[in-house]
């Protein structure tokens, strides 16, 4: 398999955990909150999904359990921030650490165990297209659902009343309350959605992308997802593009190592983060130029 | 007129901490009546409106709607009864478009709503682009959106909080016609305004609030403005001293063919603006918001850089390329139109807000803030400018518009500027505070400061300025001598009938 084919085949799957977590967080931030606990919520979701699939063999059950547990953790955040008005940065970091700790605890006895991933779907005609057919267009079911989900989310946020309400709550909660919208309920739902998406992201990482349990397997992807929301300026399409870019970069790192590019691996590993910083600089410069 | 009052309040009280905002208020509003609520800043008008609109609940007292006692737990309860409100501090969402804002309250398809907005705009002179983003709109345009949004709900009782303060004279006439039509249809209107002449012209009943209590119920048509003001502030109206203007001295601010392309689709391009401002004079810029006022203020303050340094001169120096700090160092001070966000940081205390522009007044020592100096400065400002607040630690965002404006103006005046730009100095400020603010500006002028005032209020400009310009669609009229011109002539420039 050439480097290009490798990239085409793997990018979507590599991007997926980032995409799901970032889209979830984007919705949370659109309602005016900031949940920094992505890494932890992904980790606990990954652990629960792995355990579930390990014992039952059902990926669907794994995804459902992961979404559920991460929603529960996210609700803890909601109680702290919306309920007792705790500082959201502190609360977010706390539940992040909690999630990481719980995932290590639950995953302890599954260290280095493996399970089977999900089969790639051969779609007739599409998979016959040269080059991209067997690579880009041959993906597992979750990838296709995620693509569909991204489009639906874009549509909801940009074309429906619900999207408008979410934007309104995030921009001016007092005004939204004064015209009669249940701000607390909307934010609760957003936080729950963000949690569930992180759970799904973690589940994909541990049961499909690399179906093997290792402690700390989320490896900072929660933080990258958080940066992606800013990078994508809270717009679905741009966040998705950012996730793809990072998917490519993380695969490019592997490809370059495999091809024996004469660069230290640490340098290649830091590439995605350097690109984040670069992109943030570009975005902020362009924005200040407009005003 | 119906026998029962549409809305009746009986002994309604509301307390915030130690402040008794409303005390045993009785109020009756009848269908087909335009009822004025008069009062100074902090008299409890806003609190009373919040109780009626369900934003807050009274501690004690009863509210009756059509004779039935009601409990308004939230604004949607009030809306369900048929109470609509146009807020003083707008409840618009800046990142959304006009029609999106409207659609959050009124069901309907975007295209239909846009059409309705355009229709209402034509009908009542509230013209606004339905697809414009709200954050690009001027204060005046935003208020039009608020009024339109409310009218689309077909309320039985419409509450208007200082509705005319930003409308040009022509639109005020049309708004009054609208309100009279609504009144004839049987709608009740609660009209809060500090413009006493308007209240006398429009309203049939007035309740006067002072210190959270109703101090008078009068028919405003039977009182002159002076006696109404006296009822409201509890003493004789202060006079603005029309001290004879001193002879203007050296040139402090000069705009040389200042042109600037608009920053967005909804902005205004400025074209070839020439202006001279000398020490000891106040020059006014009249015109309806949205004709380039925001753009001009941003260019003079340094928030937007001019295309060439020579387009703007402050104290004889070319400053078009300099930022706000560098311009302030030359002796320039600026009171912006938006108090929250530009004039002050809402989440910060007054003391910290002082620091923002007055840090050069020895508030810093080797990069560290000298809290003592900061607080002393703030306390002095609070006292000297009659800012009603618990103290320097009060949050700026929690203050009423007039009080915050007095604070911001005071902070800038205490810097002893040589040249000052004041944008909409008394917008949404009641008559007592507005008079005080104008008098301060005249004092500054007499001390030799050069002041440029951008305002929509013509009376105010005529009261203070020796020269007037009108800004219309990015063009500035030639200087008109305030003693020789008339409101009618200014009005012609404002609508583009004269150039």
PDB file of N, CA and C in Angstrom, chain A residues 161 164-165 167-169 171-172 175-181 290-291, chain B residues 53 75-76 79 87 91-96 100 103-105 149 263:
ATOM      1  N   UNK A 161     -35.020  26.243  13.833  1.00  0.00           N
ATOM      2  CA  UNK A 161     -35.309  27.095  14.982  1.00  0.00           C
ATOM      3  C   UNK A 161     -34.465  26.671  16.184  1.00  0.00           C
ATOM      4  N   UNK A 164     -31.168  28.169  16.078  1.00  0.00           N
ATOM      5  CA  UNK A 164     -31.273  29.597  16.383  1.00  0.00           C
ATOM      6  C   UNK A 164     -31.362  29.806  17.894  1.00  0.00           C
ATOM      7  N   UNK A 165     -32.158  28.942  18.547  1.00  0.00           N
ATOM      8  CA  UNK A 165     -32.329  29.063  19.994  1.00  0.00           C
ATOM      9  C   UNK A 165     -30.999  28.796  20.690  1.00  0.00           C
ATOM     10  N   UNK A 167     -28.001  29.249  19.514  1.00  0.00           N
ATOM     11  CA  UNK A 167     -27.133  30.413  19.312  1.00  0.00           C
ATOM     12  C   UNK A 167     -27.567  31.559  20.217  1.00  0.00           C
ATOM     13  N   UNK A 168     -28.880  31.733  20.341  1.00  0.00           N
ATOM     14  CA  UNK A 168     -29.403  32.840  21.143  1.00  0.00           C
ATOM     15  C   UNK A 168     -29.033  32.671  22.614  1.00  0.00           C
ATOM     16  N   UNK A 169     -29.192  31.450  23.123  1.00  0.00           N
ATOM     17  CA  UNK A 169     -28.866  31.179  24.528  1.00  0.00           C
ATOM     18  C   UNK A 169     -27.389  31.451  24.788  1.00  0.00           C
ATOM     19  N   UNK A 171     -25.391  33.397  23.146  1.00  0.00           N
ATOM     20  CA  UNK A 171     -24.951  34.772  23.003  1.00  0.00           C
ATOM     21  C   UNK A 171     -25.423  35.667  24.141  1.00  0.00           C
ATOM     22  N   UNK A 172     -26.650  35.525  24.545  1.00  0.00           N
ATOM     23  CA  UNK A 172     -27.200  36.428  25.547  1.00  0.00           C
ATOM     24  C   UNK A 172     -28.260  35.675  26.346  1.00  0.00           C
ATOM     25  N   UNK A 175     -31.197  37.688  27.774  1.00  0.00           N
ATOM     26  CA  UNK A 175     -32.198  38.060  26.775  1.00  0.00           C
ATOM     27  C   UNK A 175     -33.037  36.846  26.389  1.00  0.00           C
ATOM     28  N   UNK A 176     -32.382  35.693  26.264  1.00  0.00           N
ATOM     29  CA  UNK A 176     -33.123  34.483  25.908  1.00  0.00           C
ATOM     30  C   UNK A 176     -34.147  34.154  26.988  1.00  0.00           C
ATOM     31  N   UNK A 177     -33.734  34.326  28.238  1.00  0.00           N
ATOM     32  CA  UNK A 177     -34.643  34.069  29.353  1.00  0.00           C
ATOM     33  C   UNK A 177     -35.793  35.070  29.312  1.00  0.00           C
ATOM     34  N   UNK A 178     -35.458  36.324  28.996  1.00  0.00           N
ATOM     35  CA  UNK A 178     -36.489  37.357  29.044  1.00  0.00           C
ATOM     36  C   UNK A 178     -37.525  37.168  27.939  1.00  0.00           C
ATOM     37  N   UNK A 179     -37.165  36.501  26.849  1.00  0.00           N
ATOM     38  CA  UNK A 179     -38.208  36.243  25.859  1.00  0.00           C
ATOM     39  C   UNK A 179     -38.769  34.835  26.028  1.00  0.00           C
ATOM     40  N   UNK A 180     -38.419  34.189  27.134  1.00  0.00           N
ATOM     41  CA  UNK A 180     -39.160  33.002  27.516  1.00  0.00           C
ATOM     42  C   UNK A 180     -38.561  31.656  27.136  1.00  0.00           C
ATOM     43  N   UNK A 181     -37.264  31.585  26.867  1.00  0.00           N
ATOM     44  CA  UNK A 181     -36.678  30.279  26.575  1.00  0.00           C
ATOM     45  C   UNK A 181     -36.091  29.649  27.836  1.00  0.00           C
ATOM     46  N   UNK A 290     -10.440  42.351   9.750  1.00  0.00           N
ATOM     47  CA  UNK A 290     -11.793  42.668   9.280  1.00  0.00           C
ATOM     48  C   UNK A 290     -12.402  43.846  10.014  1.00  0.00           C
ATOM     49  N   UNK A 291     -12.055  43.975  11.271  1.00  0.00           N
ATOM     50  CA  UNK A 291     -12.736  44.988  12.093  1.00  0.00           C
ATOM     51  C   UNK A 291     -12.222  46.393  11.775  1.00  0.00           C
TER      52      UNK A 291
ATOM     53  N   UNK B  53     -43.722  42.662  33.573  1.00  0.00           N
ATOM     54  CA  UNK B  53     -43.392  41.793  32.454  1.00  0.00           C
ATOM     55  C   UNK B  53     -42.969  40.396  32.915  1.00  0.00           C
ATOM     56  N   UNK B  75     -41.482  35.872  31.788  1.00  0.00           N
ATOM     57  CA  UNK B  75     -41.984  36.746  30.728  1.00  0.00           C
ATOM     58  C   UNK B  75     -43.000  36.063  29.812  1.00  0.00           C
ATOM     59  N   UNK B  76     -42.843  34.747  29.617  1.00  0.00           N
ATOM     60  CA  UNK B  76     -43.788  34.100  28.714  1.00  0.00           C
ATOM     61  C   UNK B  76     -45.205  34.135  29.286  1.00  0.00           C
ATOM     62  N   UNK B  79     -46.390  37.489  28.286  1.00  0.00           N
ATOM     63  CA  UNK B  79     -46.662  37.493  26.847  1.00  0.00           C
ATOM     64  C   UNK B  79     -47.971  36.781  26.536  1.00  0.00           C
ATOM     65  N   UNK B  87     -37.453  46.871  25.467  1.00  0.00           N
ATOM     66  CA  UNK B  87     -36.524  47.121  26.553  1.00  0.00           C
ATOM     67  C   UNK B  87     -35.631  48.326  26.293  1.00  0.00           C
ATOM     68  N   UNK B  91     -32.761  43.481  24.217  1.00  0.00           N
ATOM     69  CA  UNK B  91     -32.643  42.040  24.401  1.00  0.00           C
ATOM     70  C   UNK B  91     -32.479  41.390  23.045  1.00  0.00           C
ATOM     71  N   UNK B  92     -31.607  41.958  22.234  1.00  0.00           N
ATOM     72  CA  UNK B  92     -31.382  41.388  20.904  1.00  0.00           C
ATOM     73  C   UNK B  92     -30.133  40.517  20.932  1.00  0.00           C
ATOM     74  N   UNK B  93     -30.074  39.597  19.975  1.00  0.00           N
ATOM     75  CA  UNK B  93     -28.916  38.717  19.852  1.00  0.00           C
ATOM     76  C   UNK B  93     -28.048  39.238  18.722  1.00  0.00           C
ATOM     77  N   UNK B  94     -26.844  39.675  19.086  1.00  0.00           N
ATOM     78  CA  UNK B  94     -26.035  40.419  18.131  1.00  0.00           C
ATOM     79  C   UNK B  94     -25.505  39.574  16.982  1.00  0.00           C
ATOM     80  N   UNK B  95     -25.301  38.289  17.240  1.00  0.00           N
ATOM     81  CA  UNK B  95     -24.709  37.475  16.179  1.00  0.00           C
ATOM     82  C   UNK B  95     -25.763  36.939  15.217  1.00  0.00           C
ATOM     83  N   UNK B  96     -27.005  37.275  15.474  1.00  0.00           N
ATOM     84  CA  UNK B  96     -28.069  36.810  14.581  1.00  0.00           C
ATOM     85  C   UNK B  96     -28.575  37.982  13.737  1.00  0.00           C
ATOM     86  N   UNK B 100     -33.875  36.701  12.142  1.00  0.00           N
ATOM     87  CA  UNK B 100     -33.667  35.582  13.073  1.00  0.00           C
ATOM     88  C   UNK B 100     -34.058  35.982  14.486  1.00  0.00           C
ATOM     89  N   UNK B 103     -37.717  35.904  14.644  1.00  0.00           N
ATOM     90  CA  UNK B 103     -38.290  34.559  14.579  1.00  0.00           C
ATOM     91  C   UNK B 103     -38.142  33.804  15.893  1.00  0.00           C
ATOM     92  N   UNK B 104     -37.251  34.282  16.781  1.00  0.00           N
ATOM     93  CA  UNK B 104     -37.129  33.638  18.086  1.00  0.00           C
ATOM     94  C   UNK B 104     -38.366  33.911  18.947  1.00  0.00           C
ATOM     95  N   UNK B 105     -39.087  34.975  18.615  1.00  0.00           N
ATOM     96  CA  UNK B 105     -40.270  35.291  19.401  1.00  0.00           C
ATOM     97  C   UNK B 105     -41.563  35.043  18.654  1.00  0.00           C
ATOM     98  N   UNK B 149     -40.403  43.965  16.672  1.00  0.00           N
ATOM     99  CA  UNK B 149     -40.591  42.622  17.220  1.00  0.00           C
ATOM    100  C   UNK B 149     -41.780  42.595  18.173  1.00  0.00           C
ATOM    101  N   UNK B 263     -16.592  48.822   6.431  1.00  0.00           N
ATOM    102  CA  UNK B 263     -15.940  47.573   6.823  1.00  0.00           C
ATOM    103  C   UNK B 263     -16.801  46.371   6.472  1.00  0.00           C
TER     104      UNK B 263
END
